[in-house]
PDB file of C-alpha atoms in Angstrom:
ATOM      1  CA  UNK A   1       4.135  30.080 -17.312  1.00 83.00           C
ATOM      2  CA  UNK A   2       1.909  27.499 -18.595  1.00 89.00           C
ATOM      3  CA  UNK A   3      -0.832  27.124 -16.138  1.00 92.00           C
ATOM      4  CA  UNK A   4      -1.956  24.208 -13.892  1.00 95.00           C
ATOM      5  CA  UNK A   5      -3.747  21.724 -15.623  1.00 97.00           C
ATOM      6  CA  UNK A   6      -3.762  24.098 -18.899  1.00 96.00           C
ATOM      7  CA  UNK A   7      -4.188  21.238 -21.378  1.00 96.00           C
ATOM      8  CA  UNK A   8      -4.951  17.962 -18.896  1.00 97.00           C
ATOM      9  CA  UNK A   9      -7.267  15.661 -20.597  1.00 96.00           C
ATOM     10  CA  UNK A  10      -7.190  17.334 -23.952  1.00 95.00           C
ATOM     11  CA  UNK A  11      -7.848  14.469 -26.599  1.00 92.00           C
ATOM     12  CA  UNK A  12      -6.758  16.423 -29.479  1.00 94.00           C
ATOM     13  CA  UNK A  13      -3.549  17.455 -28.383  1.00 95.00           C
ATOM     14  CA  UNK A  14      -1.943  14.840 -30.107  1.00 95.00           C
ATOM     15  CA  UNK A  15       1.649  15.100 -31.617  1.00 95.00           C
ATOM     16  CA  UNK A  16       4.754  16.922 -31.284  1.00 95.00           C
ATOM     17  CA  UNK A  17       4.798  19.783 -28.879  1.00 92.00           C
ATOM     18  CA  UNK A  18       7.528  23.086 -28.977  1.00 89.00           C
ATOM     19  CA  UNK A  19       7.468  25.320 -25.997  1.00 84.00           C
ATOM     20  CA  UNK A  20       9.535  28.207 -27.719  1.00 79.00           C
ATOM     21  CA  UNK A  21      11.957  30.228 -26.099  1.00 72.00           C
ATOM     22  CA  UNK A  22      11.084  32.722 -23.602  1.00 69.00           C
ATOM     23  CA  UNK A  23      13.989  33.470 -20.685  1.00 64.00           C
ATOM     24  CA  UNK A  24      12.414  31.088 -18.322  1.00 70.00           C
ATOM     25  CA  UNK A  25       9.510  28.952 -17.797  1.00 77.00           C
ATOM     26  CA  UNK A  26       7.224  27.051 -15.176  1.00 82.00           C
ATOM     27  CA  UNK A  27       5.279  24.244 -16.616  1.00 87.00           C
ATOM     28  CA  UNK A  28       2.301  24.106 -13.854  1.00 90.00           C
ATOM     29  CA  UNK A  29       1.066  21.045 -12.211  1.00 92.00           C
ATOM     30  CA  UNK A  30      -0.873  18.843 -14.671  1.00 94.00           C
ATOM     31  CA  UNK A  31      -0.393  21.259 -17.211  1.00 95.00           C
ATOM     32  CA  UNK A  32      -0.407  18.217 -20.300  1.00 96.00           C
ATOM     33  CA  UNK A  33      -1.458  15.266 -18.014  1.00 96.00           C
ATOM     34  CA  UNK A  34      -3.207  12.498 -20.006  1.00 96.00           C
ATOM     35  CA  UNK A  35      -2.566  14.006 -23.189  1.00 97.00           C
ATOM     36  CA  UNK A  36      -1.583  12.355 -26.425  1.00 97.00           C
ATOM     37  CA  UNK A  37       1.557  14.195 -27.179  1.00 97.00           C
ATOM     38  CA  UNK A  38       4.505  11.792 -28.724  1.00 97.00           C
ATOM     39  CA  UNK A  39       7.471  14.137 -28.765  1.00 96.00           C
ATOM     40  CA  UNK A  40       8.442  17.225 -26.393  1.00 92.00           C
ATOM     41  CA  UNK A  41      10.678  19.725 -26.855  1.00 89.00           C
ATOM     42  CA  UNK A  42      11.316  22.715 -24.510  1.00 84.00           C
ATOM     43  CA  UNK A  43      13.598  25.602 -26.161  1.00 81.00           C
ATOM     44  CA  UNK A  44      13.620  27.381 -23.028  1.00 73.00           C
ATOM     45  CA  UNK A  45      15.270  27.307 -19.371  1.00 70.00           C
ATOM     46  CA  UNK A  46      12.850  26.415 -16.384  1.00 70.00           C
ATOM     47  CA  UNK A  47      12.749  26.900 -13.080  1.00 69.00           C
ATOM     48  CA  UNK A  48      10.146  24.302 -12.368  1.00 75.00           C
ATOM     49  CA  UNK A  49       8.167  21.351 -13.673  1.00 79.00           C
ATOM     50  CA  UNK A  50       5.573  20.700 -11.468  1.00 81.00           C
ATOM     51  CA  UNK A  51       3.451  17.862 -10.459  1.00 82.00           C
ATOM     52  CA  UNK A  52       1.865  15.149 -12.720  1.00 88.00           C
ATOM     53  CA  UNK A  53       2.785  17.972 -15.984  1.00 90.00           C
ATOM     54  CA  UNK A  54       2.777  14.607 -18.136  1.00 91.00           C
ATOM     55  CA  UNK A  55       1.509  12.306 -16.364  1.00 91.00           C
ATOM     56  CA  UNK A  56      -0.365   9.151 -17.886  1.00 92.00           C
ATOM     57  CA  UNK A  57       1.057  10.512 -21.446  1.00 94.00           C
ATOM     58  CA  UNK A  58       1.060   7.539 -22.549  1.00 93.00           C
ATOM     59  CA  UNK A  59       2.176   8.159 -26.126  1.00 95.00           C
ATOM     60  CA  UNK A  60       5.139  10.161 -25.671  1.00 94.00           C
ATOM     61  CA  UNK A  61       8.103   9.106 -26.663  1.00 94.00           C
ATOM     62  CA  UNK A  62      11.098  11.773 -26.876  1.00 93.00           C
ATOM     63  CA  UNK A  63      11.574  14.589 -24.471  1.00 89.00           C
ATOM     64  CA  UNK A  64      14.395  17.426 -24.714  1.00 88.00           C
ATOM     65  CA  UNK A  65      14.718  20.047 -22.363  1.00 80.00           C
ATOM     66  CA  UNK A  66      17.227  22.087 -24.626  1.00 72.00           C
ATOM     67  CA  UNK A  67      18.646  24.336 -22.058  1.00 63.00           C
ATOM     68  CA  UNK A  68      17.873  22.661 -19.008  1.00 58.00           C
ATOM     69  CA  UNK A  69      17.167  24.151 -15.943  1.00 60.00           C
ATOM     70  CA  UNK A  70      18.370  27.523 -15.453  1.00 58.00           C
ATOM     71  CA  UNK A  71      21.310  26.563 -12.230  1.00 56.00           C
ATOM     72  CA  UNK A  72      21.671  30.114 -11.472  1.00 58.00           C
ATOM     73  CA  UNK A  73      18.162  30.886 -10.475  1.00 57.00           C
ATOM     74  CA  UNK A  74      17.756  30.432  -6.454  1.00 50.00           C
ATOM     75  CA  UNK A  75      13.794  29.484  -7.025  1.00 51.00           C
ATOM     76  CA  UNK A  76      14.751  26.224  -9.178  1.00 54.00           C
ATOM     77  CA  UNK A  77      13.608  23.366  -6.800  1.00 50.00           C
ATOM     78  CA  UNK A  78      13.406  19.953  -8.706  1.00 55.00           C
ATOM     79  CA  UNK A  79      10.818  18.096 -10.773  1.00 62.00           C
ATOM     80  CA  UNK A  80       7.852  17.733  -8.660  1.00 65.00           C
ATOM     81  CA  UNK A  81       6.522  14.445  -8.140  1.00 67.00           C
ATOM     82  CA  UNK A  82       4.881  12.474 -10.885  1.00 77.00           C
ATOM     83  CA  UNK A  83       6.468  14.643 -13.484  1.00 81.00           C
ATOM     84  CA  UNK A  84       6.378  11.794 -15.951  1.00 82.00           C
ATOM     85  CA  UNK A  85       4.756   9.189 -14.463  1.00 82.00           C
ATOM     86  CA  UNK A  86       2.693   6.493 -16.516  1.00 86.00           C
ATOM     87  CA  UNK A  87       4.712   7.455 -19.415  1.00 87.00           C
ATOM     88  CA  UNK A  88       4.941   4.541 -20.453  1.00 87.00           C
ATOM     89  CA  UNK A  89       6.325   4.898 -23.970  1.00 91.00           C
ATOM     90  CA  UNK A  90       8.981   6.805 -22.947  1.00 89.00           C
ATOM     91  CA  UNK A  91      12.586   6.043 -24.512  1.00 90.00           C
ATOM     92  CA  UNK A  92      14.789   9.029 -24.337  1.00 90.00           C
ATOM     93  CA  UNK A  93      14.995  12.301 -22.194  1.00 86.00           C
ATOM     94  CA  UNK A  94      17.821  14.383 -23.606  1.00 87.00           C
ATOM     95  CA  UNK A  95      18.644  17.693 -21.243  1.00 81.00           C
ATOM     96  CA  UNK A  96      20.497  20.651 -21.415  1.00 77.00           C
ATOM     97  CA  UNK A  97      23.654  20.705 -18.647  1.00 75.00           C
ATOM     98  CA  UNK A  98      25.936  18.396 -17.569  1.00 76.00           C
ATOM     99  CA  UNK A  99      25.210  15.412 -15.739  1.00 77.00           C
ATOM    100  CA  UNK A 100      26.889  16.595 -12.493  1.00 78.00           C
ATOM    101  CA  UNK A 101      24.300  19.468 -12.176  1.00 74.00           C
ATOM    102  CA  UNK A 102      21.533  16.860 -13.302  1.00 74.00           C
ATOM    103  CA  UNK A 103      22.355  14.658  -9.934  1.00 72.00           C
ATOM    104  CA  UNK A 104      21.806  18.015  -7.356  1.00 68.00           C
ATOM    105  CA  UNK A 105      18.277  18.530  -9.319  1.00 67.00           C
ATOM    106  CA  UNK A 106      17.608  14.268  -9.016  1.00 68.00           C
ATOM    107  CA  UNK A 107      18.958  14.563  -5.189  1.00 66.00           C
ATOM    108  CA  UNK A 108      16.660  17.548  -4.622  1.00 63.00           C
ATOM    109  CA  UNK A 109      13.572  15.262  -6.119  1.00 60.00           C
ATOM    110  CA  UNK A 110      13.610  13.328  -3.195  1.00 56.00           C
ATOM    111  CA  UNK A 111      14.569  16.258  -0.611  1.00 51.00           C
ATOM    112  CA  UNK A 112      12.905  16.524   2.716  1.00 47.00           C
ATOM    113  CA  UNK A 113      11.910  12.960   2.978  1.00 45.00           C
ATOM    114  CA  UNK A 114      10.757  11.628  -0.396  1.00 45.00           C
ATOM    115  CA  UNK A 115      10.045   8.185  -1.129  1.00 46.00           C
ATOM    116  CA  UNK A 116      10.957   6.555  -4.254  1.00 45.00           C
ATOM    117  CA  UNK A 117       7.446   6.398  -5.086  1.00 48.00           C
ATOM    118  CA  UNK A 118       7.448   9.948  -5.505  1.00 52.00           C
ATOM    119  CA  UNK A 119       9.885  10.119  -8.305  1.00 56.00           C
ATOM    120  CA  UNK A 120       9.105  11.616 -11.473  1.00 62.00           C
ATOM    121  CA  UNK A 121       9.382   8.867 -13.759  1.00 60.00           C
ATOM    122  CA  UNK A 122       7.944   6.176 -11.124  1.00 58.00           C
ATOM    123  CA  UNK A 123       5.260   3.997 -12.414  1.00 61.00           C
ATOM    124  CA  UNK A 124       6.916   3.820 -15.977  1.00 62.00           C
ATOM    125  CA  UNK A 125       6.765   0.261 -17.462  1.00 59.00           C
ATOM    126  CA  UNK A 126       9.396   1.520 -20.011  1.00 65.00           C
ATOM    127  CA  UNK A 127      12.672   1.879 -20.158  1.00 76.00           C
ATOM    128  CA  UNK A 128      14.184   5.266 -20.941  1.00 83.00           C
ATOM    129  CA  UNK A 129      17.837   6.747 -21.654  1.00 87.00           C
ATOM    130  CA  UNK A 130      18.808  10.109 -20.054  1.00 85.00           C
ATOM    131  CA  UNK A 131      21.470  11.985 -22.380  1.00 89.00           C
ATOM    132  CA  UNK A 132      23.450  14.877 -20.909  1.00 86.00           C
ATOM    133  CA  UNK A 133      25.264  17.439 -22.723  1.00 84.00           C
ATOM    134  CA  UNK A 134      28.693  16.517 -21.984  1.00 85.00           C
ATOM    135  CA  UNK A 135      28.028  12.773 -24.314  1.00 89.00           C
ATOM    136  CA  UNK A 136      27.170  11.025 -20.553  1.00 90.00           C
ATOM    137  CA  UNK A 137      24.003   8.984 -20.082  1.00 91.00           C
ATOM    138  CA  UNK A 138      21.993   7.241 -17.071  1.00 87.00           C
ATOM    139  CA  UNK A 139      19.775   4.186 -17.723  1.00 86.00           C
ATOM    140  CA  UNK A 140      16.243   4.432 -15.945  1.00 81.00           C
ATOM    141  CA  UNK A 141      17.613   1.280 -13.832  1.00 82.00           C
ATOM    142  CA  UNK A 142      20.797   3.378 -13.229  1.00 84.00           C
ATOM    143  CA  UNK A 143      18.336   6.256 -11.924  1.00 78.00           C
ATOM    144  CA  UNK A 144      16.364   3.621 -10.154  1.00 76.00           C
ATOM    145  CA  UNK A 145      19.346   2.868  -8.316  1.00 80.00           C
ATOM    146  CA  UNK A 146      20.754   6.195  -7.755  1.00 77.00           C
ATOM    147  CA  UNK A 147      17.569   6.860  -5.907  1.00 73.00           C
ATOM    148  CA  UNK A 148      17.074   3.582  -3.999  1.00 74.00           C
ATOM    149  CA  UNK A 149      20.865   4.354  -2.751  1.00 77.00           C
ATOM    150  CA  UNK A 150      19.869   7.699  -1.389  1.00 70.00           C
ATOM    151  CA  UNK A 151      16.681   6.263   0.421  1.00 68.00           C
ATOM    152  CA  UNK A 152      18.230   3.360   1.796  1.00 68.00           C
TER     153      UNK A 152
END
């Protein structure tokens, strides 16, 4: 587990960051918020990724979440709110599993009567890619209106 608000607000992390590979991992709320990380890579399953964990990172760029999110556990909820918001450089999230298990996770974002402000990439300027395993990717405006579709 990497601990709420572990690293928020730490002006020399700066970089690339590799979470090595343990069997599975919690990244807690605000954990790297407002750091200066520009690449993320995750070698590990998670169950969770809470709130605000890189929020306002404004220099990242890359993230890749190598095994995704470990489907079989019964505690994996969703990324909490904020996850990445006010990332504004962000261009590419590449994750582990295919894109059908991606959409139960991005339903479950929103369960129990989410707003679309609450997603985890709201409040991001850019534009970012999503790449699955299986070669498939989503646009941020495709995931914009995925989620606008299930709110409406």
């Amino acid at each position: 587990e990497i601990g709420s608000f572990a690293f928020s607000n730490c002006s020399k992390l700066n970089g690339e960051i590799v979470i090595g590979r343990s069997s599975s991992i919690m990244i807690g709320e605000s954990a790297f918020s407002s750091t200066f990380i520009t690449k993320l890579t995750v070698k590990s399953n998670f169950t969770e990724i809470c709130a605000n964990a890189f929020s306002g990172c404004e220099n990242l760029t890359s993230v890749t979440l190598s095994e995704g999110i470990d489907f079989d556990n019964p505690f994996v909820s969703s990324f909490d709110i904020h996850t990445f918001a006010y990332c504004t450089s962000l261009e590419k999230i590449k994750v582990g599993g295919l894109r059908e298990d991606w959409i139960i996770i991005f339903e479950n974002s929103i369960g129990g009567g989410g707003e679309i402000e609450d997603l985890s990439w709201y409040s991001n300027t850019g534009s970012f890619v999503i790449e699955f395993d299986d070669g498939s990717t989503m646009t941020k405006a495709e995931l914009d209106a995925f989620y606008a579709e299930l709110t409406a």
